[in-house]
Coordinates of C-alpha atoms and ligand atoms in Angstrom, one line a residue:
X17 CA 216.9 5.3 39.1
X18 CA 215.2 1.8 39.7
X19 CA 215.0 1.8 43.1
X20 CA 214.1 -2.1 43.8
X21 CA 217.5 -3.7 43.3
X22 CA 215.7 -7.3 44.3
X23 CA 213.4 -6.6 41.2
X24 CA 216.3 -6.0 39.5
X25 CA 217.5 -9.6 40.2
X26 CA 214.0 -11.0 39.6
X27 CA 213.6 -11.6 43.7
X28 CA 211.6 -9.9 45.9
X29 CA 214.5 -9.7 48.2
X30 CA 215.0 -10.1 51.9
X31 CA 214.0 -8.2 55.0
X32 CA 216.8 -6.5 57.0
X33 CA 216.7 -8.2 60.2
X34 CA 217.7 -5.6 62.6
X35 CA 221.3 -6.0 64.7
X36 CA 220.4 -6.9 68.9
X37 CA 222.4 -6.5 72.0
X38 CA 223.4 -10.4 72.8
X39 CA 220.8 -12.2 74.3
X40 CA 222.9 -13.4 77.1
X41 CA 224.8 -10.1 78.0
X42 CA 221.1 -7.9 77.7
X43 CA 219.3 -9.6 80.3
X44 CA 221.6 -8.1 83.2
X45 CA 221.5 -4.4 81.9
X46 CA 219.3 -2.2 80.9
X47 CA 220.6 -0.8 77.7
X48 CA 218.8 -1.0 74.1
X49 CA 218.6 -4.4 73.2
X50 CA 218.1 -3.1 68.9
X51 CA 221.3 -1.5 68.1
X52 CA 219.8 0.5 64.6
X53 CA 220.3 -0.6 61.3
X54 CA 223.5 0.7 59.7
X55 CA 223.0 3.3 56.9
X56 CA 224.3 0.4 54.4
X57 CA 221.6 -1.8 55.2
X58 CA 219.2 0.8 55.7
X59 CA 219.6 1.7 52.0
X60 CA 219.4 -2.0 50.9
X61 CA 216.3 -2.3 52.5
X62 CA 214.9 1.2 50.9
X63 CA 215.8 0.1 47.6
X64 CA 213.0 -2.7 48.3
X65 CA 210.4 -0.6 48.3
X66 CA 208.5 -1.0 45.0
X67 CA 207.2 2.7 45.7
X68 CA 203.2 1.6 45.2
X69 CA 201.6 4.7 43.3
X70 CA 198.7 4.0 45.8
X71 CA 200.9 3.2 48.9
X72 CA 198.2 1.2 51.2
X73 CA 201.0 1.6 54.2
X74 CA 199.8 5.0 54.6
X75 CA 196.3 4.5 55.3
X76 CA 198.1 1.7 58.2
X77 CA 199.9 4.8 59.9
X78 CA 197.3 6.7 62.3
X79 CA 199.5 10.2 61.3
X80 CA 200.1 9.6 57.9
X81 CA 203.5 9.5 57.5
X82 CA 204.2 9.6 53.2
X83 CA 206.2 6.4 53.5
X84 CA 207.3 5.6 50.0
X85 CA 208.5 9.6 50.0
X86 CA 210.3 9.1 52.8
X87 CA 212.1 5.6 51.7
X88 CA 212.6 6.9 48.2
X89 CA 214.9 9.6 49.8
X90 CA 216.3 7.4 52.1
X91 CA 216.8 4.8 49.1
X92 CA 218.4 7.6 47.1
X93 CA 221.2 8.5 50.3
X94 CA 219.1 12.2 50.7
X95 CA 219.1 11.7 54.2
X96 CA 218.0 15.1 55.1
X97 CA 215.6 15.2 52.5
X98 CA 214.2 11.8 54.4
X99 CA 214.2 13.8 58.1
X100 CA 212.1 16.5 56.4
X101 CA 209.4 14.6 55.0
X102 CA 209.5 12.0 58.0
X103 CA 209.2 15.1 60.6
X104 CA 206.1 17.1 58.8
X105 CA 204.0 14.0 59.6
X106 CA 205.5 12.4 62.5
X107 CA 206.6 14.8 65.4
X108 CA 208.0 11.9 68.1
X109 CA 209.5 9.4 64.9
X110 CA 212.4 8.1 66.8
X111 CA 209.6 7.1 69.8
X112 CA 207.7 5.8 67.0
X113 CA 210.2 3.8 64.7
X114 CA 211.2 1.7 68.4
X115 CA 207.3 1.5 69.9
X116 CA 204.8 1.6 66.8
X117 CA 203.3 -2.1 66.3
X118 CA 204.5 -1.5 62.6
X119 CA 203.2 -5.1 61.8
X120 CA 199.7 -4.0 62.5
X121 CA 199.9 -0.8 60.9
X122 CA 202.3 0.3 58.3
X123 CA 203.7 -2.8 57.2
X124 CA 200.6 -4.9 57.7
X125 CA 199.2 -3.3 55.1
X126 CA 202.5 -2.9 52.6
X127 CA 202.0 -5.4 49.6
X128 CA 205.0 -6.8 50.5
X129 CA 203.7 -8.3 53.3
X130 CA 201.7 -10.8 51.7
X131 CA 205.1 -12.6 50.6
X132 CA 206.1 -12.5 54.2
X133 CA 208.4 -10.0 53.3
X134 CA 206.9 -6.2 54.3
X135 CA 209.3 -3.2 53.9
X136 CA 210.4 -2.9 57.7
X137 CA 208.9 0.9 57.4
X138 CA 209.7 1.1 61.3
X139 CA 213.1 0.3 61.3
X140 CA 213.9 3.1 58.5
X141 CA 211.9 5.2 60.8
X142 CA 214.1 4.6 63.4
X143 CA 217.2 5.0 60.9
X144 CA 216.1 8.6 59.5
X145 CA 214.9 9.4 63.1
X146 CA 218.2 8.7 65.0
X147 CA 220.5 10.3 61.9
X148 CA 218.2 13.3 62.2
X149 CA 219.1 13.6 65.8
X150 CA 223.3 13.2 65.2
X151 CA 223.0 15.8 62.0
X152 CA 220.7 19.0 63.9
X153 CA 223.0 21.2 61.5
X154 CA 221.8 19.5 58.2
X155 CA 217.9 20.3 59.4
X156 CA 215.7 23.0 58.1
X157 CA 216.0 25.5 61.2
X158 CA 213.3 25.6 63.3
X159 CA 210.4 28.8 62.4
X160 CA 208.6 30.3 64.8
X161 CA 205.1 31.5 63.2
X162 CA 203.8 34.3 64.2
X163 CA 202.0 34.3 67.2
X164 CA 198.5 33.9 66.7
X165 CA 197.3 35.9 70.7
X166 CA 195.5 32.5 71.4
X167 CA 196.4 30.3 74.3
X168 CA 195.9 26.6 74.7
X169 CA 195.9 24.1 77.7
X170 CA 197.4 20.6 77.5
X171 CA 196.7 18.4 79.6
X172 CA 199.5 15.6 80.3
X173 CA 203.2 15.2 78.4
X174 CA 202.3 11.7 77.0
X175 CA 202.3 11.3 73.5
X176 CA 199.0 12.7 73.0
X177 CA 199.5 15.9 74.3
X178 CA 203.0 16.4 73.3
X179 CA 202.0 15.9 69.4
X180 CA 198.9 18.4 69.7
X181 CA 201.3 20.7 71.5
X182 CA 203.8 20.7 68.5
X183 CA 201.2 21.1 66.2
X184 CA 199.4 24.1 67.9
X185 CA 202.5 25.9 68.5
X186 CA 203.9 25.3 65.0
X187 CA 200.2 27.0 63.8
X188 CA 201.3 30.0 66.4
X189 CA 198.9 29.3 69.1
X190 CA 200.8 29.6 72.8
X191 CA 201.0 26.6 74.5
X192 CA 201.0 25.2 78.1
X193 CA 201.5 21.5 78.8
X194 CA 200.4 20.5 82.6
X195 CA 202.2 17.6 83.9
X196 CA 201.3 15.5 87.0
X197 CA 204.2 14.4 87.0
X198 CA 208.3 15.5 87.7
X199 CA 209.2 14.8 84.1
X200 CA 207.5 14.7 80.8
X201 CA 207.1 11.8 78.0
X202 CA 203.9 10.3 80.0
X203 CA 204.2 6.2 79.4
X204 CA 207.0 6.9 77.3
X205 CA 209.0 7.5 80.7
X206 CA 207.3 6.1 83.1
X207 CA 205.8 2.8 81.0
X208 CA 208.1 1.5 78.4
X209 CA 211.6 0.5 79.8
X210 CA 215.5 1.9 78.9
X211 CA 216.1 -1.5 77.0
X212 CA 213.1 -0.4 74.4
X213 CA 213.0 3.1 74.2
X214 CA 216.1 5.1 75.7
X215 CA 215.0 8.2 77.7
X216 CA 217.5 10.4 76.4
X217 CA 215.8 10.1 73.1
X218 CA 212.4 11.0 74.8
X219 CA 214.6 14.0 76.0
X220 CA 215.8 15.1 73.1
X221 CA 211.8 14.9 70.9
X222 CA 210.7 16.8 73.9
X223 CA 213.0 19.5 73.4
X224 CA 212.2 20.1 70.2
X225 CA 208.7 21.1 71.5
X226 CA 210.8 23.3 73.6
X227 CA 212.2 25.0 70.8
X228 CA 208.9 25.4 69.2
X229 CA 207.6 27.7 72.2
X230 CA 205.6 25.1 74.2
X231 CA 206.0 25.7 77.5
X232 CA 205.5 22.5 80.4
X233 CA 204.7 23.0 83.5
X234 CA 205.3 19.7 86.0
X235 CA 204.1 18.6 89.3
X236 CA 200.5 20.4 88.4
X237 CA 197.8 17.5 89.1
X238 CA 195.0 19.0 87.0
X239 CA 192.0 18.4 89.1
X240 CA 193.5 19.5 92.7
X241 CA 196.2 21.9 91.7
X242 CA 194.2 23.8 89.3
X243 CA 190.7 22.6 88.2
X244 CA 189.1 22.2 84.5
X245 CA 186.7 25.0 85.2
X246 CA 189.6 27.1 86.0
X247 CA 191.9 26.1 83.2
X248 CA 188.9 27.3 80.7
X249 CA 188.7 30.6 81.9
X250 CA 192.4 31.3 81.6
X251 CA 192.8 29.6 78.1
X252 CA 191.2 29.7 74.6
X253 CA 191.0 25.7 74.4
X254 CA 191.9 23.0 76.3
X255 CA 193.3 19.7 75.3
X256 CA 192.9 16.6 77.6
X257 CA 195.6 13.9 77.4
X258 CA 195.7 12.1 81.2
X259 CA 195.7 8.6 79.6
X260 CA 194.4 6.0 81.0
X261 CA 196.8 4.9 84.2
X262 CA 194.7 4.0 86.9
X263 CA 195.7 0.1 87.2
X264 CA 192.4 -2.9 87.2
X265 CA 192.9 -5.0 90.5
X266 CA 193.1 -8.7 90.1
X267 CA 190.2 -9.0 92.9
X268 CA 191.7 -12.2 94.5
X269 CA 192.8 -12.6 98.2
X270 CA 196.2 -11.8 99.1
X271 CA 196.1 -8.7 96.5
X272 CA 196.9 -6.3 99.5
X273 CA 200.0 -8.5 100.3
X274 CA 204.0 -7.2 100.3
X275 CA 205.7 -7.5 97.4
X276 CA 202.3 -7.6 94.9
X277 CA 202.9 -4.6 92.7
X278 CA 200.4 -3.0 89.7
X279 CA 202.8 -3.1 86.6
X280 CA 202.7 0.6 86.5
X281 CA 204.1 1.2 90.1
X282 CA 206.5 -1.4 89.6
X283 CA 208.0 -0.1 86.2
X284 CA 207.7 3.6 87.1
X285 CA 209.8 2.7 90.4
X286 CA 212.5 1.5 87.8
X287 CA 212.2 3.8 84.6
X288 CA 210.8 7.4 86.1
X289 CA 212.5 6.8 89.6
X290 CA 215.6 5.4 88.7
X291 CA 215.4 2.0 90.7
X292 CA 217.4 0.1 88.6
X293 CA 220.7 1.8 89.3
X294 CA 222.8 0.6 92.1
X295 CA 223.4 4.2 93.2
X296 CA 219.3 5.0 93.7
X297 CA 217.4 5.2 97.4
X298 CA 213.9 4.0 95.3
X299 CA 213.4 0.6 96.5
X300 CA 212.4 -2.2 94.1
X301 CA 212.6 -6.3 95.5
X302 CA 214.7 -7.8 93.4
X303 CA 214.0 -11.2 94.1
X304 CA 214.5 -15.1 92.8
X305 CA 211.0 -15.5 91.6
X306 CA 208.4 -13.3 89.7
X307 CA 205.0 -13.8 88.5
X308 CA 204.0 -11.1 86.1
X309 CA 200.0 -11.6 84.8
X310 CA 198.9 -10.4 81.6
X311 CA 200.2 -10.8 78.5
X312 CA 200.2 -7.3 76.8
X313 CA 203.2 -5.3 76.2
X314 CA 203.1 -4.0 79.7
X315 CA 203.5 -7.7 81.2
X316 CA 206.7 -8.1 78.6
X317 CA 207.7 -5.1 79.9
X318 CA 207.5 -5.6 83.5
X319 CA 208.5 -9.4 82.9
X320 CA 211.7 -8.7 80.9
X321 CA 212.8 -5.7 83.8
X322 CA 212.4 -8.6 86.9
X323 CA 215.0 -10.8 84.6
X324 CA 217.3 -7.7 85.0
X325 CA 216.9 -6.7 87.9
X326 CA 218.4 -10.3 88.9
X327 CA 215.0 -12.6 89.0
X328 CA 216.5 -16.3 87.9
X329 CA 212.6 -17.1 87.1
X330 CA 210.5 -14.5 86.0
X331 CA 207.5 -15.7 84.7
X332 CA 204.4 -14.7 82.6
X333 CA 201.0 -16.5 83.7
X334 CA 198.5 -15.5 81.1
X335 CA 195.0 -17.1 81.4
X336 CA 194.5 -17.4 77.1
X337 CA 197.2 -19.2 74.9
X338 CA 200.3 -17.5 73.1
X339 CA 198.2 -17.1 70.2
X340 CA 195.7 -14.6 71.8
X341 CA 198.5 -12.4 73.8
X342 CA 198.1 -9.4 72.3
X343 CA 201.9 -8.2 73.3
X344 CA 203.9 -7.5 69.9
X345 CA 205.3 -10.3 68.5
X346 CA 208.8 -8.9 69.2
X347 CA 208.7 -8.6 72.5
X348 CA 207.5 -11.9 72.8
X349 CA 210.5 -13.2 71.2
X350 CA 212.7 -11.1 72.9
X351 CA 211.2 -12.1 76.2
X352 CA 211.6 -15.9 75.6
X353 CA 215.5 -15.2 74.5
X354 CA 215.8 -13.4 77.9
X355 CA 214.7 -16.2 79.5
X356 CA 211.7 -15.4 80.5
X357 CA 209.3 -18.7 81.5
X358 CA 205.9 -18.7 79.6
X359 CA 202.7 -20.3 81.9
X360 CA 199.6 -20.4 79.6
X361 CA 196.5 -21.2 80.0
X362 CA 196.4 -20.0 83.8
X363 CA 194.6 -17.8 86.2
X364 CA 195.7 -17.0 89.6
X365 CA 192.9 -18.1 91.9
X366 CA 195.2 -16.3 95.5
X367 CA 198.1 -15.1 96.1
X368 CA 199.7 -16.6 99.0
X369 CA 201.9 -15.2 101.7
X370 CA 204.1 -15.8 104.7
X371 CA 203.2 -14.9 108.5
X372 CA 204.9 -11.5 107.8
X373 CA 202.7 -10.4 105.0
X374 CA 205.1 -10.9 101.9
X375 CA 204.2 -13.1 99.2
X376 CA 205.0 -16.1 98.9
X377 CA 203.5 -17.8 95.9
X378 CA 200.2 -18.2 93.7
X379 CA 197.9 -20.6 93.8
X380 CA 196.3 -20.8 90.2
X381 CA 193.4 -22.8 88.0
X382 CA 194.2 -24.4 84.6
X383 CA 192.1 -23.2 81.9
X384 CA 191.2 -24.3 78.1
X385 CA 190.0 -22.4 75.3
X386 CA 186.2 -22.2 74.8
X387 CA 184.3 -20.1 72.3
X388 CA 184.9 -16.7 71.8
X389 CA 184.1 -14.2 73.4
X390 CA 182.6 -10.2 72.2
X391 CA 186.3 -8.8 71.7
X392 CA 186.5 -12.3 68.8
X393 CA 188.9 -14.1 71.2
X394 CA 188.6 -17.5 72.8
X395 CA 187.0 -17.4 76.0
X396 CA 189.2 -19.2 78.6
X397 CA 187.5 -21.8 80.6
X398 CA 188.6 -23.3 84.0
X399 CA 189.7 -27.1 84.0
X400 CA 187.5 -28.5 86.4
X401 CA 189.9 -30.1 89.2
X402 CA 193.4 -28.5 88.0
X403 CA 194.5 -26.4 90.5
X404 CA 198.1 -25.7 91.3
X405 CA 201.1 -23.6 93.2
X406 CA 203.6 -21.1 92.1
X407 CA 206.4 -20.2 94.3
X408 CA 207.1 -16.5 93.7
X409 CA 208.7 -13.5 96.1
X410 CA 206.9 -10.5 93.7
X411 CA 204.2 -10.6 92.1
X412 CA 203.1 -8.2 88.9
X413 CA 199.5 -7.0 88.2
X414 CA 199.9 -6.2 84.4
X415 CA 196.7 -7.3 83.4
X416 CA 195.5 -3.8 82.6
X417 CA 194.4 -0.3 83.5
X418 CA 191.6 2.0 83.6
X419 CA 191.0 6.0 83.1
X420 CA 191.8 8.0 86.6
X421 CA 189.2 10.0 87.7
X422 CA 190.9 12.6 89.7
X423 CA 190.4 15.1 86.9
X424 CA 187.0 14.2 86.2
X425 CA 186.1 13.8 89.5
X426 CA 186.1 17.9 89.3
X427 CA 184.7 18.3 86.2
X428 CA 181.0 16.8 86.8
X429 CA 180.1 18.5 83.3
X430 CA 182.1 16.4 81.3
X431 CA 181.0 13.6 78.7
X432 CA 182.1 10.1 79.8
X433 CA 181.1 7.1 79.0
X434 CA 180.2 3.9 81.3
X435 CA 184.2 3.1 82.2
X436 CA 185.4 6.8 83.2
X437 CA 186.4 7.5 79.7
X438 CA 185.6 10.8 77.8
X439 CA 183.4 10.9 75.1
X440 CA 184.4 12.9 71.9
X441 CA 183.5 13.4 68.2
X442 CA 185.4 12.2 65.4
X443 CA 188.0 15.3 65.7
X444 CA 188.8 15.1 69.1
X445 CA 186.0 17.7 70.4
X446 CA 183.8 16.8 74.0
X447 CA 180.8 18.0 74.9
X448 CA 182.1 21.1 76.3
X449 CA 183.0 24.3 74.1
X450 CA 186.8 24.7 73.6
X451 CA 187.5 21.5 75.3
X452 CA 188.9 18.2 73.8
X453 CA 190.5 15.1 74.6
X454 CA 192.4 11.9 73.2
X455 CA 194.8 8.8 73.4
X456 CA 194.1 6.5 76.3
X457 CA 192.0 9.1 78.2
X458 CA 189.4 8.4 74.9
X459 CA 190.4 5.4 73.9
X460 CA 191.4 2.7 77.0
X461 CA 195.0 1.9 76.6
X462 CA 195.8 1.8 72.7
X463 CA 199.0 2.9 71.0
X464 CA 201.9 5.5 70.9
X465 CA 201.0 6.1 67.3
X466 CA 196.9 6.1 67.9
X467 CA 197.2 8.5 70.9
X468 CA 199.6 10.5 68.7
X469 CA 197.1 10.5 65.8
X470 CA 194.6 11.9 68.1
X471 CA 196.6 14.9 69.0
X472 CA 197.2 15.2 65.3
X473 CA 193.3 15.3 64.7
X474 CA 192.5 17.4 67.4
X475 CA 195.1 20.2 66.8
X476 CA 193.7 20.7 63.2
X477 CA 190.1 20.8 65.3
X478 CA 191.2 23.3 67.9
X479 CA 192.5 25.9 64.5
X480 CA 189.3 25.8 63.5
X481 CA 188.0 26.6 66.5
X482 CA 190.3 28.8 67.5
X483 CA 189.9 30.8 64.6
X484 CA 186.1 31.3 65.0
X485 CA 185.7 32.4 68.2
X486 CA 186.0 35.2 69.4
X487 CA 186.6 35.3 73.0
X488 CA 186.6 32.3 75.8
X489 CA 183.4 30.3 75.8
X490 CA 180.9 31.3 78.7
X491 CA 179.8 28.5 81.1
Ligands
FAD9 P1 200.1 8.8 78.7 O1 201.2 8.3 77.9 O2 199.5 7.9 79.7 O3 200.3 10.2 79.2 C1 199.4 10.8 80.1 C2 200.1 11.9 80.9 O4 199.2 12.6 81.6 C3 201.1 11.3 81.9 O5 202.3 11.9 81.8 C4 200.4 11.5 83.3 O6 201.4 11.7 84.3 C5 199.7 12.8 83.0 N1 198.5 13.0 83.8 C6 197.6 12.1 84.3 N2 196.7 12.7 85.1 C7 197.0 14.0 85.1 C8 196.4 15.1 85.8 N3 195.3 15.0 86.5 N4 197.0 16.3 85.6 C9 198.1 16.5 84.8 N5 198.7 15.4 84.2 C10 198.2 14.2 84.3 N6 202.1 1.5 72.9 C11 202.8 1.3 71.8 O7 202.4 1.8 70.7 N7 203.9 0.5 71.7 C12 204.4 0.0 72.8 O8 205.4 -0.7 72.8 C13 203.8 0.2 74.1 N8 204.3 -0.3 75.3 C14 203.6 0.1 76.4 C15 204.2 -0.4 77.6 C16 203.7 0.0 78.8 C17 204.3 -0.4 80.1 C18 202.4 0.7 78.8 C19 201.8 1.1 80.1 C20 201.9 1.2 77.7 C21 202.5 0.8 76.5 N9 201.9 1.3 75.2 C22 202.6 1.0 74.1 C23 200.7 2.1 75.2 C24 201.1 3.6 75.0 O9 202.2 3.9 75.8 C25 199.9 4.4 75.4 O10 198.8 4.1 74.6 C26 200.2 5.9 75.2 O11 201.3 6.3 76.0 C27 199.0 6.8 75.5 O12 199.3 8.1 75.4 P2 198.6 9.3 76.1 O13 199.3 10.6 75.8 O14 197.1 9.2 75.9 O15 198.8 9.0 77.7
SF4_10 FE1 204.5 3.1 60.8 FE2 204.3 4.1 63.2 FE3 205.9 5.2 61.4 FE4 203.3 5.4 61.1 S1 204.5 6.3 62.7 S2 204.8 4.9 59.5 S3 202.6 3.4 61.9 S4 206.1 3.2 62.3
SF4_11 FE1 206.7 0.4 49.8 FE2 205.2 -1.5 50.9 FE3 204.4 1.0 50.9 FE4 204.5 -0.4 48.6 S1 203.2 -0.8 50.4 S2 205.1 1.8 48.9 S3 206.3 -1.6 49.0 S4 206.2 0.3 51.9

């Protein structure tokens, strides 16, 4: 079967551009603004793939996923075949096919690419994901392996610890998830709004974790419900996955005022609480003006839920130019569709309030672009004299976050480095026997797919541990 039909025709062909909710009709609900491609297109776009004997979009996908095998299958309508070799790499690839920043991994590195035209590897994800999750019955049923007597501790539900979960438990270790939390999926729930990634769908990969054996245990803060120390007598291994949540203040006055928010408490008020349904008691202002600063996915985030939640200007002040935000470049362009007001080149100086202690507005410095700085981006400079005011009723810290120390705090023994975060090898393994640690914990706040590559990494590290000793390590 030739399986590039654009070949065929002596073109490279087109990328599938993938269906939306109307512009106009999403930014007043909440539901998915990609509707999925349809299986027509899906197989169109498959039968682009020029199947490169050395595939360099693998070595852009932190798990590996065997991408051309995949999209050969899905080129060639085995649909189930596709789901199989998609779900041996990948155990969250519906999460992953909506959240991944595919251009920088995957299909930044697909030859494709280079004419503009890379194989859009993350919207056949999401295809072979979501018809995987409407045909259970056409799946290879789920084995159990035999139990292996050893027991493993997981740390936090986010995607870190839900991946090493489904990979210990699928090698027959038991394993025990502790969430903070009153519901799993870490960011995945709390973080990235309805709109981008349904929750039901977080549901349903969870499940299958479920299915596997792994057992979750919510509302256990590790650290003052049970300690590390603890946790390693009672378990063979332990596998730290608290992410990275604790918010960076802006450190300007007015900070401590009414209606100033860190993204996080803002979006988990809406996604994990429920705030934006009429029928809810968690309150969220929904007001005429936001200011949301930062300009990482997080901002978008925060920026596009104040436009549905009823804001007629919601605004993102970001203190670099477009160029350097490092939000994806979709939700950029989903953002400005919404409506969403862009103010670059602009730090806020105070935020002002009213005699009652709500906000009122910002007052903010113009800034150009000097040289750049150690992370390779322009340094923003202030414009001597160019001060001005923003009128705005909530306010949105977004402009990052920072590991929590409430575990650590109890666990002196533990590697960290110089910002709180813990230090590991190259598979995953800290300074202390049996225990490791990934995703935003190790890393600051990364990616889905990096934090999921970690658990990947470390499972396959905790085996071989696992297998060698004997008994629980004596400290
Ligand atoms: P988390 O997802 O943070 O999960 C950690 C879990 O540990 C949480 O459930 C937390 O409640 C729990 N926990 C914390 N402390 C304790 C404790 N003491 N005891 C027990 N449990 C604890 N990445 C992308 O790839 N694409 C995106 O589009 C994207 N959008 C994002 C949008 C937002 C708003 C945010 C905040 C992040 C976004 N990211 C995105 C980043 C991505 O979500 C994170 O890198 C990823 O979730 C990290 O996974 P993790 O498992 O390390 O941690
Ligand atoms: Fe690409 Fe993410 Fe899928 Fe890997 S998991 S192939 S990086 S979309
Ligand atoms: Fe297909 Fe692009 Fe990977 Fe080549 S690099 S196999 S064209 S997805």
């Amino acid at each position: 079967m030739k399986n590039n039909l654009q070949r065929e025709n002596g073109r490279w062909g087109q990328r599938v551009l993938m269906p939306e909710q109307d512009h106009h009709l999403r930014c007043r609900n909440f539901d998915e603004v990609n509707l999925g491609l349809s299986e027509e297109a899906a197989i169109a776009e498959a039968r682009r793939c020029l199947q490169c004997k050395s595939a360099p979009c693998i070595a852009g996908c932190p798990v590996a996923v065997d991408i051309p095998a995949f999209i050969a299958a899905v080129a060639g309508t085995r649909m189930a075949e596709a789901a199989r070799i998609l779900l041996a790499d990948n155990t969250l690839p519906a999460i992953c096919g909506r959240v991944c920043p595919q251009e920088e991994q995957c299909e930044g590195l697909c030859v494709l690419d280079r004419k503009g035209q890379a194989i859009a590897v993350g919207y056949l994800e999401r295809f072979v994901a979501d018809w995987a999750l409407r045909h259970p019955e056409q799946l290879a049923p789920t084995v159990i392996p035999k139990a292996s007597g050893k027991k493993v501790a997981v740390v936090g539900s986010g995607p870190a610890g839900l991946t090493v979960a489904g990979e210990l438990a699928r090698m027959g270790h038991e394993v025990i998830i502790y969430e903070a939390l009153h519901d799993t999926g870490g960011v995945l729930r709390y973080g990235i709004p309805e709109f981008r990634l349904p929750k039901e769908i977080v549901d349903i990969e969870v499940a299958r974790l479920a299915q596997l054996g792994v057992c979750i245990e919510c509302n256990v803060v590790v650290g003052k419900t049970i300690t590390l120390p603890k946790m390693r007598n009672e378990h063979d291994a332990v596998f730290i996955a608290n992410g990275s949540g604790l918010p960076t203040m802006l450190n300007i006055p007015g900070e401590n005022l009414k209606g100033v928010f860190s993204a996080n408490e803002y979006l988990t008020r809406v996604n994990l609480m429920g705030a934006w349904r009429q029928d809810h008691a968690t309150p969220i202002p929904r007001s005429r003006q936001v200011v949301v600063i930062g300009g990482g996915n997080t901002a978008m985030d925060a920026v596009r839920t104040a436009r549905r939640l009823g804001a007629a200007r919601a605004v993102i002040l970001y203190r670099r130019s477009e160029a350097e935000m490092p939000a994806r470049i979709e939700e950029i362009k989903h953002a400005k569709e919404e409506g969403v007001e862009f103010v670059m080149l602009t730090a806020p100086l105070e935020i002002l309030g009213d005699n009652q202690g709500w906000v009122n507005g910002l007052r903010c410095q113009a800034m150009r672009l000097g040289e750049p700085d150690t992370s390779g981006r322009r340094r923003p400079v202030p414009v001597e004299g160019k001060v001005f005011e923003l009128e705005a009723q909530v306010v949105v810290n977004a402009v990052g976050t920072g590991a929590n120390p409430l575990l650590t705090a109890t666990a002196p023994e533990l590697g960290l480095n110089r910002w709180g975060n813990i230090e590991v090898d190259t598979t995953g393994q800290t300074n202390l026997a049996g225990v490791f640690a990934g995703g935003d914990i190790v890393r600051g706040g990364a990616t889905v797919i990096l934090a999921m590559g970690d658990g990947k990494r470390a499972a396959g590290a905790i085996d071989t541990y696992l297998q060698r000793c004997k008994g629980r390590p004596l400290m």
